[in-house]
Tab-separated table of C-alpha atoms and ligand atoms in Angstrom:
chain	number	residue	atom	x	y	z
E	22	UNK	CA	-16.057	0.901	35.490
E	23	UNK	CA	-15.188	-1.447	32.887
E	24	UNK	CA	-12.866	-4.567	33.478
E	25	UNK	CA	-9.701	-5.010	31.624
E	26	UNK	CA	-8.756	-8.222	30.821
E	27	UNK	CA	-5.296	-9.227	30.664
E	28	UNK	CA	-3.403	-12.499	29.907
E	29	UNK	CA	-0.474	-13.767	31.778
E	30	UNK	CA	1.448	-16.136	30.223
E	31	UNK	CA	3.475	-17.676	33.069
E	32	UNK	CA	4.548	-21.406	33.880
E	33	UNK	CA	6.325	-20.890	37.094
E	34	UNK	CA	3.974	-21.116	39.608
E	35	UNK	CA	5.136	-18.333	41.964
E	36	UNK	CA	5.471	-15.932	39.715
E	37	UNK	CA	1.769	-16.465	38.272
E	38	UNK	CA	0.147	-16.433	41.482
E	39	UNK	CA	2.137	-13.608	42.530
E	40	UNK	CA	1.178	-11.457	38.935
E	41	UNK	CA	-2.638	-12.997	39.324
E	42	UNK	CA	-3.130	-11.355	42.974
E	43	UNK	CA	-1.818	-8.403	42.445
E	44	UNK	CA	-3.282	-7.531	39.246
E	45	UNK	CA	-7.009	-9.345	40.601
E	46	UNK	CA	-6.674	-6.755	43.469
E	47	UNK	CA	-6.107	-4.225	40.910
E	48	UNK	CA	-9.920	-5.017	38.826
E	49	UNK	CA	-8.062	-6.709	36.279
E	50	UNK	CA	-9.816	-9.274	35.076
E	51	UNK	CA	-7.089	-12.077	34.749
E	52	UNK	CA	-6.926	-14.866	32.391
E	53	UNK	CA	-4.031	-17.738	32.733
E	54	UNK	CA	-1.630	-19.648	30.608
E	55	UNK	CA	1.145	-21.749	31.212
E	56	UNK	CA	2.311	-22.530	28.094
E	57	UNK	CA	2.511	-21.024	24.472
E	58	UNK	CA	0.254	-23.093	22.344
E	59	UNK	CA	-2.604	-22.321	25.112
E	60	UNK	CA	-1.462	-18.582	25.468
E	61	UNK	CA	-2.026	-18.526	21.577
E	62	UNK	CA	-5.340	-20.423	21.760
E	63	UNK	CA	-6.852	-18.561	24.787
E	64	UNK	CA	-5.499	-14.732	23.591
E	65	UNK	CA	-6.838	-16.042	19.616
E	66	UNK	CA	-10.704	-16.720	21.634
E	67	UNK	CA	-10.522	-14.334	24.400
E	68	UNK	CA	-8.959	-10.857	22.811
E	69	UNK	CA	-7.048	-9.936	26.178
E	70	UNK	CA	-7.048	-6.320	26.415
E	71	UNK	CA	-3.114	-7.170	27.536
E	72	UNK	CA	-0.706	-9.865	27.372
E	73	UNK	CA	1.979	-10.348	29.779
E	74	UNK	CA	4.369	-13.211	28.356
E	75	UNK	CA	7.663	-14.804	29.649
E	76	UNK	CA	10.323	-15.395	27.483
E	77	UNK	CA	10.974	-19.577	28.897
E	78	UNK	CA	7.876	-21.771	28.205
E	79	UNK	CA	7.014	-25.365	27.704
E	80	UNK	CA	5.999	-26.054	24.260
E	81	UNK	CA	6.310	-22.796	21.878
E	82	UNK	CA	8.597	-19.903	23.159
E	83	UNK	CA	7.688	-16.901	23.894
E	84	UNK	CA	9.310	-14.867	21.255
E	85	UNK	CA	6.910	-17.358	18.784
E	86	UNK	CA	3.949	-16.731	20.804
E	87	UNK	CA	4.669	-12.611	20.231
E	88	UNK	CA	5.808	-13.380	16.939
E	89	UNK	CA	2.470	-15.037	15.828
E	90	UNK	CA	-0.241	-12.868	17.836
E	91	UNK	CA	1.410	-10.136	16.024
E	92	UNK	CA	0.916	-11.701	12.589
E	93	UNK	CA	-2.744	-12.258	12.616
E	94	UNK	CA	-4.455	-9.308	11.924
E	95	UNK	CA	-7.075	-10.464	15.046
E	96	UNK	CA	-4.852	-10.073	17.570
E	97	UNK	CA	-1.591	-7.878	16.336
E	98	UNK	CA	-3.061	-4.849	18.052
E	99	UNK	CA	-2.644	-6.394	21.710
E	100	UNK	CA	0.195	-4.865	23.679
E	101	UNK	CA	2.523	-7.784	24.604
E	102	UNK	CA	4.835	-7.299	27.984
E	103	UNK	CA	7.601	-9.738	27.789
E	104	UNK	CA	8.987	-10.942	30.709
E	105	UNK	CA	12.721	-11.406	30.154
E	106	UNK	CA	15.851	-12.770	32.709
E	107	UNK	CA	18.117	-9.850	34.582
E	108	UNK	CA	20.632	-9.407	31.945
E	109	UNK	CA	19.853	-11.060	29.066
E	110	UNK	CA	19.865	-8.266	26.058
E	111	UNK	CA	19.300	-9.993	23.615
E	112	UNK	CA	15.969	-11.365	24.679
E	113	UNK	CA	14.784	-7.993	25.131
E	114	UNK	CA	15.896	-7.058	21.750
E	115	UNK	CA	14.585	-10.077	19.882
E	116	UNK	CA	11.613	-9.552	21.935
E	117	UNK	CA	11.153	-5.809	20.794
E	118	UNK	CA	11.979	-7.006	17.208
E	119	UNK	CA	9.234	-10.055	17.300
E	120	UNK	CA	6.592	-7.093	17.981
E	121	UNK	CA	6.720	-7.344	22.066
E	122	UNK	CA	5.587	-3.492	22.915
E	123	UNK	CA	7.808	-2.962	26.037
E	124	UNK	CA	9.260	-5.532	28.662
E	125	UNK	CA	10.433	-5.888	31.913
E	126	UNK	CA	13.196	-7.921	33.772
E	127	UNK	CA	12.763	-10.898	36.386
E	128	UNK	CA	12.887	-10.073	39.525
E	129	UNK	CA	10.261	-7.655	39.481
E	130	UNK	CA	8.110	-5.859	41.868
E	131	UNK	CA	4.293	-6.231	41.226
E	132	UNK	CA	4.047	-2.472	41.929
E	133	UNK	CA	6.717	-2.026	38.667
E	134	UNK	CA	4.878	-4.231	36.648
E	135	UNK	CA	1.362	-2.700	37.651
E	136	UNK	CA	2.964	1.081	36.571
E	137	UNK	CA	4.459	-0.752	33.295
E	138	UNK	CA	0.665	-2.091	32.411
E	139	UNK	CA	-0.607	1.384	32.577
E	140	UNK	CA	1.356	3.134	30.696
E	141	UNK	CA	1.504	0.585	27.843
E	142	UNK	CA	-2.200	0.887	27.905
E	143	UNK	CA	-2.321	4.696	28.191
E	144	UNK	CA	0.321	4.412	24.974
E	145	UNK	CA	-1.387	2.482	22.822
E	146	UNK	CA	-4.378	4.410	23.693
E	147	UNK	CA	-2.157	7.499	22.728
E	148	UNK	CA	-0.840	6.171	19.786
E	149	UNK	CA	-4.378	5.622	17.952
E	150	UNK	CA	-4.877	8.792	18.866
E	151	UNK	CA	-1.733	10.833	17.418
E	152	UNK	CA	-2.177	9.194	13.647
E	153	UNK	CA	-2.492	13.031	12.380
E	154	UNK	CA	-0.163	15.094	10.318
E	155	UNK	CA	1.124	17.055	12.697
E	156	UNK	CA	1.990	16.029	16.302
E	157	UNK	CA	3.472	18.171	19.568
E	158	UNK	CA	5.380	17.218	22.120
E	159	UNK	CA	6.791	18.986	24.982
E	160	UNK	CA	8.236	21.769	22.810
E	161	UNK	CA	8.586	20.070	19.749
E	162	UNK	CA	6.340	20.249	16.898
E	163	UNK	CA	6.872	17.672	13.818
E	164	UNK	CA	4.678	18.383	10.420
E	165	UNK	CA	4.628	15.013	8.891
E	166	UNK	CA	3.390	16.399	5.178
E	167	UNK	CA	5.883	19.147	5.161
E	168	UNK	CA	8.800	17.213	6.703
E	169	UNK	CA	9.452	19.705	9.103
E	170	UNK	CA	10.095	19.979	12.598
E	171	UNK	CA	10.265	23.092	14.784
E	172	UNK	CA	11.293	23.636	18.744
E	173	UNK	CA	9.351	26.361	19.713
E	174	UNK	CA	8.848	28.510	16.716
E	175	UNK	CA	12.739	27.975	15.322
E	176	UNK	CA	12.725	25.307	12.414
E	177	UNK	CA	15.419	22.082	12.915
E	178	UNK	CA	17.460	21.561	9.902
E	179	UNK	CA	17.112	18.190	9.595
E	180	UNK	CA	18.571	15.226	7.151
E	181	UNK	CA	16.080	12.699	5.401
E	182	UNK	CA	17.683	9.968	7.866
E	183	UNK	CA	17.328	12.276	10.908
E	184	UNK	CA	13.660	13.264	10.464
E	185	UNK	CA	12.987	9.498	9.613
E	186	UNK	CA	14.352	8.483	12.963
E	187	UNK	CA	12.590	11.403	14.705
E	188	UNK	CA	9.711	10.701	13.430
E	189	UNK	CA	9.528	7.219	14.342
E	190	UNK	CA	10.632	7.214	17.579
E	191	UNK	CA	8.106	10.656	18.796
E	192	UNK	CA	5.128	9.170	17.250
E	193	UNK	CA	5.124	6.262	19.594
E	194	UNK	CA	6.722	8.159	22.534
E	195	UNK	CA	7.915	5.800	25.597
E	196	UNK	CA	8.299	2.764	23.560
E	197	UNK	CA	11.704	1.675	22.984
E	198	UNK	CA	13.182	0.902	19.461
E	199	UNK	CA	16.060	-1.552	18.549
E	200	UNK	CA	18.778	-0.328	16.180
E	201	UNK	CA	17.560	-3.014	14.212
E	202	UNK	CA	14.358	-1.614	14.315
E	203	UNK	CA	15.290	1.969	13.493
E	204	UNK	CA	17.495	0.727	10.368
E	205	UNK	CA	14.355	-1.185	8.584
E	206	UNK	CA	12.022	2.117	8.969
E	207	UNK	CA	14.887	4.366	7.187
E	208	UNK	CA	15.853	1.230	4.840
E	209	UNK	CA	12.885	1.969	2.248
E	210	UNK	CA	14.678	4.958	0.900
E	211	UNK	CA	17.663	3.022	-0.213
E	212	UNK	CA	19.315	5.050	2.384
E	213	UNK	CA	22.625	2.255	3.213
E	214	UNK	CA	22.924	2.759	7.184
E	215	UNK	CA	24.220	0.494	9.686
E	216	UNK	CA	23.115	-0.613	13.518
E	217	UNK	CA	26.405	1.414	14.592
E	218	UNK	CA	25.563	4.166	12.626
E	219	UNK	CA	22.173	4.522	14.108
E	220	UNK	CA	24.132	6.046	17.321
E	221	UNK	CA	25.811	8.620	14.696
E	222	UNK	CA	22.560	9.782	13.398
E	223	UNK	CA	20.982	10.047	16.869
E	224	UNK	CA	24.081	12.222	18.199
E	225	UNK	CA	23.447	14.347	15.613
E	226	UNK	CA	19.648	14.686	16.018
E	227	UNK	CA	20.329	15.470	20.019
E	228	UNK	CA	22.738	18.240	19.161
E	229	UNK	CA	20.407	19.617	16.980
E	230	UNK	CA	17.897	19.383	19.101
E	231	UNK	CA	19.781	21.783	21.344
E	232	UNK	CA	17.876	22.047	24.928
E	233	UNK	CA	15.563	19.121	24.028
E	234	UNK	CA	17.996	16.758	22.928
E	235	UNK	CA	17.753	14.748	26.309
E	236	UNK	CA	14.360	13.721	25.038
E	237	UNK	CA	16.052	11.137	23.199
E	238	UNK	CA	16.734	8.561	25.894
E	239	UNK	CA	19.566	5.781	25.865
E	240	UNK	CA	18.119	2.307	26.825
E	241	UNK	CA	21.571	0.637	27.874
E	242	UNK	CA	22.252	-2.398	26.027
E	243	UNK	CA	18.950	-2.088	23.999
E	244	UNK	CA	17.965	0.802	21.769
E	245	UNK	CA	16.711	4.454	22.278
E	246	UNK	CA	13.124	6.065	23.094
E	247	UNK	CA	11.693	9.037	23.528
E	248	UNK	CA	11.152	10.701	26.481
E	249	UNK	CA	7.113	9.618	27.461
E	250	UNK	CA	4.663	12.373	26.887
E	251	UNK	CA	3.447	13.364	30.059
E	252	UNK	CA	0.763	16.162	29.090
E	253	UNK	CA	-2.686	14.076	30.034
E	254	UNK	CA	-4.937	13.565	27.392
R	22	CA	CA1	9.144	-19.383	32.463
């Protein structure tokens, strides 16, 4: 079996050791940072196969750690798991926004952050994967060259602005999306739409949606996702 190697970025002590055991006794292979100019240098040399990155860090942040591993095109493909303070929102949404892939709150339990590493690898797996034209999900089927979506065999009227959102949130199912981050992939059109009236558009889409509307999940405080495709691959 082949090791994955995964970066923590970490400068509290406790916490590190805590993340390193538990994800050594795992197979990972672990590689360690305490601050963000060395979590750029060693994830620039080394090519984690992960990165877990706190939020508070000596030297660069990191939000500017996520924000430049996601700019150069070496390293932009890396998941990043920010770790973010209980309560704090807006970190998680300026982490999402930055690039971060998913997140997770302090405390946690190294058995939740264990479950959140595999399924961010499983999705990005996934996601290379599902770059077709037309994509299913539970009982929804979306035709990316037609524009058209179907639940079972019964065609979903759709608006331009509906679709868009659709679109974007199923093809990269369990990943959670910012308003702010819904509004830029419908802004291209010219289509004017606000952060507040991203929650109009995705009322809309869940009505239409009928019976599958719950598939559209509410991340409190954050953003929306869609329900995680659980059919194996
Ligand atoms: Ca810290």
């Amino acid at each position: 079996m082949e090791t994955i190697k995964v970066l923590l970025v970490e400068d509290e002590e406790d916490i590190r050791e805590m993340v390193h055991f538990n994800l050594f006794k795992e197979r990972y292979q672990v590689l360690l940072a305490s601050d963000g100019q060395t979590a750029v240098d060693v994830a620039t040399k080394e090519l984690p196969e992960l990165i877990v990155l706190d939020v508070m860090l000596p030297k660069m942040d990191g939000f500017e750690v996520c924000e430049r591993l996601k700019n150069d095109p070496q390293t932009k493909k890396i998941p990043i798991i920010m770790l973010t303070a209980k309560g704090e929102e807006e970190d998680v949404i300026k982490g999402l926004e930055v690039g971060a892939d998913d997140y997770i709150t302090k405390p946690f339990s190294p058995k939740v952050l264990l479950a959140r590493i595999k399924a961010v690898l499983r999705r990005s797996k996934n996601t290379v994967k599902s770059q077709k034209n037309v994509f299913t999900l539970n009982d929804i089927r979306i035709d990316l060259s037609k524009r058209k979506t179907f639940i079972r065999d019964t065609e979903l009227k759709l608006t331009y602005t509906e679709f868009q959102i659709l679109h974007l949130l199923a093809q990269k199912s369990g990943w959670v999306f910012t308003r702010g981050q819904i509004v830029d992939s419908i802004r291209g059109e010219n289509h004017a739409i606000t952060d507040r009236s991203v929650d109009v558009q995705i009322v809309n889409l869940r009505k239409k949606m009928g019976d599958q509307g719950h598939l559209i999940e509410t991340v409190r405080g954050v953003g929306y996702r869609f329900q995680e495709n659980v059919t194996p691959l």
